[in-house]
Amino acid sequence: MRLQVTCEDRLGLTRELLAQLEDNRIDLRGIEIDVAGIIYLHLSDVDFASLQKLLPDLRRIAGVMDVKTVGYMPSEREHHEIQALMKALPDLVFALDIKGRLTQANDAVLNILRLSLKDIQGVQAGSFLKGFAFLQWLSSESPQPETCKLVFAGEEFLADILPIFIPDTQGVSHLAGAVVVLKSARRVGHHFNLLHSYDDSSFEQFTAESQVMQQLLHQARRFAMQDQPLLIMGETGSGKEMLVRACHRASLRANGPLLTLNCAALPDDVAEHELFGSAPGAFGPDWPGKKGLLEQASGGAFLLDEVAEMSPLLQSKLLRVLQDGRFHRVGQESEVTVDVRLYCTTRKSLGEQVRKGLFREDLFFRLNVLTLEMPTLRQRLADIMPLAQQFCSRISEELQRRRPRFSRSMTEFLNSYPWPGNVRQLKNALYQALTLLEGDELTPDVLRLPLMDAHESTAEQWFEGSLPEATKRFERLMLERLYPLYPSSRQLAQRLGLSHTAVANKLREYGLNKTEPV
């Protein structure tokens, strides 16, 4: 049991506390003074009846303001904090006493040694760490921090060796031991490259006013720095390849190439030849041989576009590449080794393809390590108008014409259209409209879009349930589409031809009302 005693800073108060414990026949296991006015007592287990008697006795001591039970002593909290930190650190950490003997080591060390902490405690550091005279350094008059190369478990590390000094009440520091932190050369090089090559600006090209897009880019920034396969799913035209290129530019492989193969565009034999290459003489005595795209991308990254369309033959060969980075060129017995990061995009569900027997399950699990799903434009309502404005500016500049303004009906239409072709469809529709536009205002009638398809894509939902239910669905959808376009519910009421009270009630009914006053 632990008690926290809040009290005055009075001479003799601690002695009186201990006397009360003795009178109550309670064993004291530890005492700590955290700051002036707070004393912690670590007691042996106390039953409820004894505790009920002890607490009032302690509170009656002059200068004691409060006594309460707590879960831990300050030293226990600090100990567990240090243990949690030691477990989380990827670097190897050792602690030594003033004789150079090991007292602590984190899990990263113990996992390599395959020993427990008890097995190494008391062992001289030099038994495990080669290349530094720890005992001589600790015996010097005033050991200073050192950085050097050490060998541990047969591998070379960069070591930071830090002395531990503890000051006494007179301000004099006494050597208590040392901490040794080992970093692998590969890890140091990784951090160096990270600092010098990371380019986060590659994601700034995306319009991300919507929350769903902001979340996607946050995840993409994290995934970009990894080296595992990245699978990006999403509808046609949603920007999957654009996201791949942004991730590549923000990765440690940014200086290497990014090559692409469209798995749906080529026959099986041609795709195999393009992907893995061919040996000299594979297609006749005059054939000089050819490096495949995977081999050309070594040191960089490779994109398999529409990977769900990949044939069973290519799937099996790709699985081998993912397992050990090796493959055979067409017509060649010797193996080729490559070092590439793999990106895959698909508009189909790979899980569904696996269930249908069209995609290898083992390959699916190899690819499904890091995944991102591009939201549709329908899910990015807040991005539609900013995207339209950006496209309009770029296209107008390309066509060397003055940028037109958007009519209110045009704004409403862009936000309400379902955009089955996503961002690409929006861009193409605006390009055609601006090419044909003769005036200075864009209106819905200049957009050539499959309106019937748009209605058909959502038609089934209007026939579900009763007429009042379908009416409410339509009413809610209309309010969801229009409300963001109007700064107040009064203006929305005017647009709909209703009273302000009626619109306010409907917004409240559907949970669409804003927090600001209307």
Coordinates of C-alpha atoms in Angstrom, one line a residue:
M1 CA 0.0 0.0 0.0
R2 CA 1.2 3.5 -0.8
L3 CA 0.1 6.7 1.0
Q4 CA 0.6 10.3 -0.2
V5 CA 0.9 12.8 2.8
T6 CA 0.4 16.5 2.0
C7 CA 1.9 18.5 4.8
E8 CA 3.9 21.5 5.9
D9 CA 7.6 21.6 5.6
R10 CA 8.2 21.2 9.3
L11 CA 11.2 19.8 11.1
G12 CA 10.3 16.6 12.9
L13 CA 7.1 15.9 11.0
T14 CA 8.6 12.8 9.3
R15 CA 9.7 11.3 12.6
E16 CA 6.1 11.8 13.9
L17 CA 4.7 10.0 10.9
L18 CA 7.0 7.1 11.5
A19 CA 6.1 7.0 15.1
Q20 CA 2.4 6.6 14.2
L21 CA 3.2 3.7 11.9
E22 CA 5.1 2.1 14.8
D23 CA 2.2 2.6 17.2
N24 CA -0.1 1.0 14.7
R25 CA 2.3 -1.9 14.2
I26 CA 2.6 -1.3 10.4
D27 CA 5.8 -2.1 8.6
L28 CA 7.4 0.7 6.5
R29 CA 9.0 -0.6 3.3
G30 CA 10.0 2.8 1.8
I31 CA 9.7 6.6 2.1
E32 CA 10.2 9.3 -0.5
I33 CA 9.9 13.1 -0.4
D34 CA 8.9 14.1 -3.8
V35 CA 8.8 17.9 -3.3
A36 CA 8.6 20.1 -0.2
G37 CA 5.2 19.4 1.3
I38 CA 4.6 15.9 -0.1
I39 CA 5.8 12.6 1.5
Y40 CA 5.1 9.2 0.1
L41 CA 5.0 6.1 2.4
H42 CA 5.3 2.6 1.1
L43 CA 3.7 0.3 3.6
S44 CA 3.2 -3.4 4.0
D45 CA -0.3 -4.7 3.2
V46 CA -2.8 -3.2 5.6
D47 CA -6.3 -4.6 6.1
F48 CA -9.3 -2.2 5.9
A49 CA -9.9 -2.0 9.6
S50 CA -6.3 -1.0 10.3
L51 CA -6.4 1.5 7.5
Q52 CA -9.5 3.1 8.9
K53 CA -7.7 3.7 12.2
L54 CA -4.4 4.8 10.6
L55 CA -5.6 7.5 8.3
P56 CA -7.3 9.6 11.1
D57 CA -4.2 9.2 13.3
L58 CA -1.9 10.5 10.6
R59 CA -4.2 13.4 9.8
R60 CA -4.2 14.5 13.5
I61 CA -0.4 15.1 13.3
A62 CA 0.2 18.9 13.4
G63 CA 1.0 20.2 9.9
V64 CA -0.6 17.3 8.0
M65 CA -3.2 18.6 5.7
D66 CA -4.3 15.4 3.8
V67 CA -3.5 11.7 3.6
K68 CA -4.7 9.5 0.7
T69 CA -3.9 6.2 -0.9
V70 CA -2.1 6.3 -4.3
G71 CA -1.2 3.6 -6.8
Y72 CA 2.5 4.0 -6.9
M73 CA 5.6 5.8 -5.5
P74 CA 7.3 8.4 -7.6
S75 CA 10.3 6.1 -8.0
E76 CA 8.1 3.3 -9.2
R77 CA 6.5 5.5 -11.8
E78 CA 9.9 6.7 -13.1
H79 CA 11.1 3.0 -13.2
H80 CA 8.1 1.9 -15.3
E81 CA 8.5 5.0 -17.6
I82 CA 12.1 4.1 -18.2
Q83 CA 11.2 0.4 -18.8
A84 CA 8.5 1.4 -21.3
L85 CA 11.0 3.7 -23.1
M86 CA 13.6 1.0 -23.2
K87 CA 11.1 -1.4 -24.8
A88 CA 10.1 1.1 -27.4
L89 CA 13.6 2.1 -28.5
P90 CA 14.7 0.4 -31.7
D91 CA 18.4 1.1 -30.8
L92 CA 20.4 -1.2 -28.5
V93 CA 20.8 0.3 -25.0
F94 CA 23.0 -0.9 -22.2
A95 CA 23.6 0.5 -18.7
L96 CA 26.8 -0.1 -16.7
D97 CA 27.9 0.4 -13.1
I98 CA 31.2 2.2 -12.2
K99 CA 33.0 -1.2 -12.5
G100 CA 31.9 -1.6 -16.1
R101 CA 29.4 -4.4 -15.3
L102 CA 26.1 -4.6 -17.1
T103 CA 23.1 -3.6 -15.0
Q104 CA 20.4 -3.1 -17.6
A105 CA 19.7 -3.8 -21.3
N106 CA 16.6 -3.2 -23.4
D107 CA 14.6 -5.9 -25.3
A108 CA 16.4 -5.1 -28.5
V109 CA 19.7 -6.3 -26.9
L110 CA 18.2 -9.3 -25.2
N111 CA 16.4 -10.5 -28.4
I112 CA 19.8 -10.5 -30.2
L113 CA 21.6 -12.3 -27.4
R114 CA 18.7 -14.7 -26.7
L115 CA 19.3 -14.2 -23.0
S116 CA 17.3 -12.8 -20.1
L117 CA 18.3 -9.7 -18.2
K118 CA 19.4 -11.8 -15.2
D119 CA 21.8 -13.7 -17.4
I120 CA 23.8 -10.6 -18.3
Q121 CA 23.6 -8.6 -15.1
G122 CA 27.0 -8.4 -13.5
V123 CA 28.8 -9.4 -16.6
Q124 CA 31.6 -7.1 -17.8
A125 CA 30.5 -5.0 -20.7
G126 CA 33.6 -5.9 -22.7
S127 CA 32.4 -9.5 -22.8
F128 CA 29.7 -8.4 -25.3
L129 CA 30.9 -5.0 -26.6
K130 CA 34.3 -5.1 -28.4
G131 CA 36.4 -2.1 -29.3
F132 CA 36.3 0.2 -26.2
A133 CA 38.1 0.0 -22.9
F134 CA 35.1 0.6 -20.6
L135 CA 36.8 0.0 -17.3
Q136 CA 39.8 2.3 -18.2
W137 CA 37.3 5.1 -19.3
L138 CA 35.2 4.8 -16.1
S139 CA 38.4 4.9 -13.9
S140 CA 39.6 8.1 -15.5
E141 CA 39.3 11.4 -13.5
S142 CA 36.3 12.8 -15.3
P143 CA 34.9 10.5 -18.1
Q144 CA 33.5 12.5 -21.1
P145 CA 30.9 11.4 -23.6
E146 CA 32.4 9.3 -26.4
T147 CA 31.3 8.3 -29.9
C148 CA 33.1 5.4 -31.5
K149 CA 32.6 2.1 -33.5
L150 CA 31.9 -1.0 -31.5
V151 CA 31.3 -4.6 -32.5
F152 CA 28.3 -6.4 -30.9
A153 CA 27.2 -9.9 -31.9
G154 CA 29.5 -9.9 -34.9
E155 CA 28.1 -6.6 -36.3
E156 CA 29.6 -3.2 -36.4
F157 CA 27.7 -0.3 -34.7
L158 CA 28.1 3.4 -34.1
A159 CA 28.1 3.8 -30.3
D160 CA 27.3 6.8 -28.0
I161 CA 28.8 6.2 -24.6
L162 CA 27.5 8.6 -22.0
P163 CA 28.6 8.9 -18.3
I164 CA 26.0 9.1 -15.6
F165 CA 26.7 11.7 -12.8
I166 CA 24.6 12.1 -9.7
P167 CA 25.0 15.4 -7.7
D168 CA 25.0 15.3 -3.9
T169 CA 23.5 17.9 -1.5
Q170 CA 26.7 20.0 -1.8
G171 CA 26.4 20.1 -5.6
V172 CA 29.3 17.8 -6.1
S173 CA 28.7 15.2 -8.9
H174 CA 29.6 11.6 -8.4
L175 CA 30.1 9.1 -11.2
A176 CA 27.4 6.3 -11.0
G177 CA 28.0 4.4 -14.2
A178 CA 27.3 4.9 -17.9
V179 CA 24.8 4.3 -20.7
V180 CA 25.8 2.9 -24.1
V181 CA 23.5 3.3 -27.1
L182 CA 24.3 1.4 -30.3
K183 CA 23.0 2.4 -33.8
S184 CA 23.5 0.2 -36.8
A185 CA 25.3 1.8 -39.8
R186 CA 22.2 0.9 -41.9
R187 CA 19.9 2.7 -39.6
V188 CA 22.1 5.8 -39.4
G189 CA 22.3 5.9 -43.2
H190 CA 18.5 5.5 -43.4
H191 CA 18.0 8.5 -41.1
F192 CA 20.6 10.5 -43.1
N193 CA 18.8 9.8 -46.4
L194 CA 15.5 10.6 -44.8
L195 CA 16.6 14.0 -43.7
H196 CA 18.1 14.8 -47.1
S197 CA 15.7 13.3 -49.6
Y198 CA 12.2 13.5 -48.1
D199 CA 10.0 15.7 -50.2
D200 CA 6.6 16.3 -48.6
S201 CA 5.7 18.8 -51.2
S202 CA 4.7 16.0 -53.6
F203 CA 1.4 15.8 -51.8
E204 CA 0.6 19.5 -52.0
Q205 CA -0.7 19.0 -55.6
F206 CA -3.8 17.4 -54.2
T207 CA -6.9 19.4 -53.4
A208 CA -7.9 18.3 -49.9
E209 CA -10.7 20.5 -48.4
S210 CA -12.7 17.4 -47.5
Q211 CA -11.9 15.4 -44.4
V212 CA -11.8 12.1 -46.2
M213 CA -9.0 13.4 -48.5
Q214 CA -7.1 14.9 -45.6
Q215 CA -7.1 11.5 -43.8
L216 CA -5.9 9.8 -47.0
L217 CA -3.0 12.1 -47.5
H218 CA -2.0 11.8 -43.8
Q219 CA -1.8 8.0 -44.3
A220 CA 0.0 8.3 -47.6
R221 CA 2.7 10.5 -46.1
R222 CA 3.4 7.7 -43.5
F223 CA 3.3 4.9 -46.0
A224 CA 5.5 6.7 -48.5
M225 CA 8.6 6.3 -46.3
Q226 CA 8.2 2.5 -46.0
D227 CA 9.6 -0.1 -48.4
Q228 CA 6.7 -2.7 -48.3
P229 CA 4.3 -3.1 -51.2
L230 CA 1.6 -0.4 -51.3
L231 CA -1.8 -1.3 -52.7
I232 CA -4.1 1.6 -53.8
M233 CA -7.7 0.9 -54.6
G234 CA -10.3 3.2 -56.1
E235 CA -12.7 3.9 -59.0
T236 CA -11.5 4.8 -62.4
G237 CA -10.4 8.4 -62.6
S238 CA -10.1 8.9 -58.9
G239 CA -6.3 9.7 -59.0
K240 CA -4.6 6.4 -58.0
E241 CA -1.6 6.8 -60.3
M242 CA -1.2 10.4 -59.2
L243 CA -1.0 9.2 -55.6
V244 CA 1.6 6.6 -56.5
R245 CA 3.8 9.2 -58.1
A246 CA 3.5 11.5 -55.0
C247 CA 4.4 8.6 -52.7
H248 CA 7.4 7.7 -54.9
R249 CA 8.7 11.4 -54.9
A250 CA 8.4 11.4 -51.0
S251 CA 10.2 8.1 -50.6
L252 CA 13.8 7.2 -50.0
R253 CA 13.8 5.8 -53.5
A254 CA 12.9 9.2 -55.1
N255 CA 16.2 9.3 -56.9
G256 CA 15.5 6.0 -58.6
P257 CA 13.1 5.3 -61.5
L258 CA 9.3 4.6 -61.3
L259 CA 8.3 2.4 -64.1
T260 CA 4.7 1.2 -65.0
L261 CA 3.1 -1.8 -66.5
N262 CA -0.7 -1.9 -67.3
C263 CA -1.7 -5.4 -66.5
A264 CA -4.9 -5.1 -68.5
A265 CA -3.4 -3.7 -71.7
L266 CA -1.1 -6.4 -72.9
P267 CA -1.5 -10.1 -73.9
D268 CA 0.0 -12.6 -71.4
D269 CA 3.2 -13.4 -73.3
V270 CA 3.9 -9.8 -74.2
A271 CA 3.4 -8.7 -70.5
E272 CA 5.7 -11.4 -69.3
H273 CA 8.4 -10.3 -71.8
E274 CA 7.9 -6.6 -70.8
L275 CA 8.0 -7.3 -67.1
F276 CA 10.8 -9.9 -66.8
G277 CA 12.8 -9.4 -70.0
S278 CA 14.4 -12.0 -72.2
A279 CA 17.8 -13.6 -72.7
P280 CA 19.9 -13.3 -75.8
G281 CA 18.7 -15.8 -78.4
A282 CA 15.3 -16.3 -76.7
F283 CA 13.5 -15.3 -79.9
G284 CA 16.0 -16.5 -82.5
P285 CA 19.8 -16.3 -82.9
D286 CA 19.8 -12.6 -83.7
W287 CA 17.8 -11.6 -80.7
P288 CA 20.1 -9.5 -78.5
G289 CA 18.1 -9.9 -75.3
K290 CA 16.3 -7.3 -73.3
K291 CA 16.1 -6.1 -69.7
G292 CA 12.6 -6.3 -68.3
L293 CA 10.9 -3.3 -66.7
L294 CA 11.4 -4.8 -63.2
E295 CA 15.2 -5.0 -63.8
Q296 CA 15.2 -1.5 -65.2
A297 CA 13.4 -0.2 -62.1
S298 CA 15.9 -1.8 -59.7
G299 CA 16.9 0.7 -57.0
G300 CA 13.6 2.5 -57.6
A301 CA 9.9 1.5 -57.7
F302 CA 7.5 -0.3 -60.0
L303 CA 3.8 0.2 -60.6
L304 CA 1.5 -2.6 -61.6
D305 CA -1.6 -0.8 -62.8
E306 CA -4.8 -2.7 -62.6
V307 CA -3.1 -5.6 -60.9
A308 CA -6.4 -7.5 -60.6
E309 CA -6.2 -8.2 -64.3
M310 CA -2.9 -10.0 -64.1
S311 CA -2.8 -13.5 -65.5
P312 CA -2.2 -16.6 -63.3
L313 CA 1.2 -17.1 -64.9
L314 CA 2.4 -13.6 -64.1
Q315 CA 0.9 -13.8 -60.6
S316 CA 3.0 -16.9 -59.8
K317 CA 6.2 -15.2 -61.1
L318 CA 5.4 -12.0 -59.3
L319 CA 5.0 -13.9 -56.0
R320 CA 8.6 -15.2 -56.4
V321 CA 9.8 -11.6 -56.8
L322 CA 8.1 -10.5 -53.7
Q323 CA 9.5 -13.5 -51.7
D324 CA 13.2 -13.1 -52.5
G325 CA 13.6 -10.4 -55.2
R326 CA 14.5 -13.0 -57.9
F327 CA 13.1 -14.1 -61.2
H328 CA 14.1 -15.7 -64.5
R329 CA 14.2 -13.8 -67.8
V330 CA 12.3 -15.5 -70.6
G331 CA 14.7 -18.1 -72.1
Q332 CA 17.3 -17.8 -69.3
E333 CA 18.2 -20.3 -66.6
S334 CA 20.2 -18.1 -64.3
E335 CA 18.3 -15.8 -61.9
V336 CA 18.2 -12.0 -61.9
T337 CA 18.1 -10.2 -58.5
V338 CA 16.3 -6.8 -58.2
D339 CA 15.7 -4.3 -55.5
V340 CA 12.4 -2.5 -56.1
R341 CA 9.4 -1.2 -54.2
L342 CA 6.2 -2.4 -55.6
Y343 CA 3.1 -0.3 -56.0
C344 CA -0.2 -1.8 -57.2
T345 CA -3.5 -0.1 -58.2
T346 CA -6.9 -1.7 -58.9
R347 CA -10.5 -0.6 -59.4
K348 CA -11.6 -4.1 -58.4
S349 CA -11.7 -5.7 -55.0
L350 CA -8.8 -8.1 -54.8
G351 CA -10.5 -9.9 -51.9
E352 CA -13.5 -10.5 -54.2
Q353 CA -11.2 -11.7 -57.0
V354 CA -9.6 -14.2 -54.6
R355 CA -13.1 -15.6 -53.6
K356 CA -13.9 -16.0 -57.3
G357 CA -10.7 -17.9 -57.9
L358 CA -9.3 -15.2 -60.2
F359 CA -6.4 -14.0 -58.0
R360 CA -3.9 -16.0 -55.9
E361 CA -4.6 -15.8 -52.2
D362 CA -0.9 -16.0 -51.2
L363 CA -0.1 -13.1 -53.6
F364 CA -3.0 -11.1 -52.2
F365 CA -1.6 -11.4 -48.7
R366 CA 1.8 -10.4 -50.0
L367 CA 0.4 -7.2 -51.7
N368 CA -2.1 -6.4 -48.9
V369 CA 0.5 -5.0 -46.5
L370 CA -0.1 -1.3 -46.8
T371 CA -3.4 -0.2 -48.4
L372 CA -5.0 3.1 -49.4
E373 CA -8.4 3.7 -50.9
M374 CA -8.9 6.7 -53.1
P375 CA -12.2 8.3 -52.2
T376 CA -14.7 8.9 -55.1
L377 CA -15.5 12.5 -56.0
R378 CA -19.0 11.8 -54.6
Q379 CA -17.3 11.4 -51.2
R380 CA -15.3 14.6 -51.6
L381 CA -18.1 17.2 -52.0
A382 CA -16.0 19.9 -50.4
D383 CA -13.3 19.4 -53.1
I384 CA -15.5 19.6 -56.1
M385 CA -15.7 23.4 -56.5
P386 CA -12.0 24.0 -55.6
L387 CA -11.1 21.3 -58.2
A388 CA -13.4 22.9 -60.8
Q389 CA -11.9 26.3 -60.2
Q390 CA -8.3 25.0 -60.5
F391 CA -9.1 23.1 -63.7
C392 CA -10.9 26.1 -65.1
S393 CA -7.8 28.3 -64.5
R394 CA -5.4 25.9 -66.1
I395 CA -7.6 25.1 -69.1
S396 CA -8.3 28.8 -69.7
E397 CA -4.5 29.5 -69.7
E398 CA -3.9 26.6 -72.1
L399 CA -6.6 27.8 -74.4
Q400 CA -5.4 31.4 -74.1
R401 CA -8.8 32.7 -73.1
R402 CA -10.2 34.7 -70.2
R403 CA -11.3 32.5 -67.3
P404 CA -15.2 32.5 -67.2
R405 CA -17.3 32.7 -64.1
F406 CA -19.5 30.0 -62.8
S407 CA -23.3 30.6 -62.6
R408 CA -25.1 29.6 -59.4
S409 CA -26.9 26.9 -61.3
M410 CA -23.5 25.6 -62.5
T411 CA -22.2 25.4 -58.9
E412 CA -25.4 23.5 -57.8
F413 CA -25.1 21.1 -60.8
L414 CA -21.4 20.3 -60.2
N415 CA -22.1 19.5 -56.5
S416 CA -25.1 17.4 -57.3
Y417 CA -23.8 15.4 -60.2
P418 CA -22.6 11.9 -59.2
W419 CA -19.4 11.9 -61.3
P420 CA -19.0 8.2 -62.1
G421 CA -15.7 9.1 -63.8
N422 CA -14.5 11.0 -60.8
V423 CA -11.8 13.7 -61.1
R424 CA -10.9 12.8 -64.6
Q425 CA -14.5 13.1 -65.8
L426 CA -14.7 16.5 -64.1
K427 CA -11.6 17.8 -65.8
N428 CA -12.5 16.4 -69.2
A429 CA -16.0 17.9 -69.0
L430 CA -14.7 21.3 -68.2
Y431 CA -12.1 21.1 -71.0
Q432 CA -14.8 20.4 -73.5
A433 CA -17.1 23.1 -72.1
L434 CA -14.4 25.8 -72.1
T435 CA -13.3 24.8 -75.7
L436 CA -16.9 25.4 -76.9
L437 CA -17.8 28.3 -74.7
E438 CA -18.4 31.6 -76.5
G439 CA -19.5 33.8 -73.5
D440 CA -18.0 34.5 -70.1
E441 CA -20.2 32.4 -68.0
L442 CA -20.3 28.6 -67.5
T443 CA -23.7 27.1 -67.2
P444 CA -24.8 23.4 -66.9
D445 CA -26.1 23.4 -70.5
V446 CA -22.6 23.6 -71.9
L447 CA -21.5 20.5 -70.1
R448 CA -21.9 17.3 -72.2
L449 CA -22.5 14.7 -69.5
P450 CA -24.5 11.4 -69.5
L451 CA -27.3 12.8 -67.4
M452 CA -29.5 9.7 -67.8
D453 CA -26.7 7.5 -66.4
A454 CA -26.5 9.8 -63.5
H455 CA -30.1 9.3 -62.7
E456 CA -30.0 5.6 -63.4
S457 CA -27.1 5.2 -60.9
T458 CA -29.3 6.3 -58.1
A459 CA -32.7 5.4 -59.3
E460 CA -33.2 2.2 -57.5
Q461 CA -33.0 3.8 -54.0
W462 CA -36.1 6.0 -54.8
F463 CA -38.3 2.8 -55.2
E464 CA -37.4 1.3 -51.8
G465 CA -40.0 1.6 -49.0
S466 CA -43.1 3.7 -49.0
L467 CA -43.7 7.0 -50.8
P468 CA -43.2 9.1 -47.6
E469 CA -39.9 7.3 -47.0
A470 CA -38.7 8.0 -50.6
T471 CA -39.8 11.6 -50.3
K472 CA -37.8 12.1 -47.2
R473 CA -34.7 10.5 -48.8
F474 CA -35.0 12.9 -51.7
E475 CA -35.6 15.9 -49.4
R476 CA -32.6 15.1 -47.3
L477 CA -30.4 14.6 -50.3
M478 CA -31.5 18.0 -51.8
L479 CA -30.8 19.8 -48.5
E480 CA -27.4 18.1 -48.2
R481 CA -26.4 19.2 -51.7
L482 CA -27.7 22.8 -51.4
Y483 CA -27.0 23.8 -47.8
P484 CA -23.2 24.0 -48.2
L485 CA -23.7 26.5 -51.1
Y486 CA -25.6 29.1 -49.0
P487 CA -24.2 31.0 -46.1
S488 CA -27.4 31.0 -44.1
S489 CA -30.7 29.0 -43.8
R490 CA -32.6 32.2 -44.7
Q491 CA -31.0 32.3 -48.2
L492 CA -31.6 28.5 -48.5
A493 CA -35.2 29.1 -47.7
Q494 CA -35.4 31.7 -50.4
R495 CA -33.8 29.3 -52.9
L496 CA -36.3 26.6 -52.1
G497 CA -39.4 28.9 -51.9
L498 CA -40.1 28.0 -48.3
S499 CA -40.3 29.9 -45.1
H500 CA -37.2 30.3 -43.0
T501 CA -38.9 28.4 -40.1
A502 CA -39.8 25.5 -42.4
V503 CA -36.3 25.1 -43.7
A504 CA -34.8 25.5 -40.2
N505 CA -37.1 22.7 -38.9
K506 CA -36.1 20.4 -41.8
L507 CA -32.4 21.0 -41.3
R508 CA -32.9 20.2 -37.6
E509 CA -34.9 17.1 -38.4
Y510 CA -32.2 15.7 -40.7
G511 CA -29.3 16.8 -38.4
L512 CA -27.9 19.2 -41.0
N513 CA -28.1 22.5 -39.0
K514 CA -24.9 24.4 -38.6
T515 CA -23.6 25.7 -35.3
E516 CA -23.4 29.3 -36.3
P517 CA -26.5 31.5 -36.0
V518 CA -28.9 31.5 -39.0

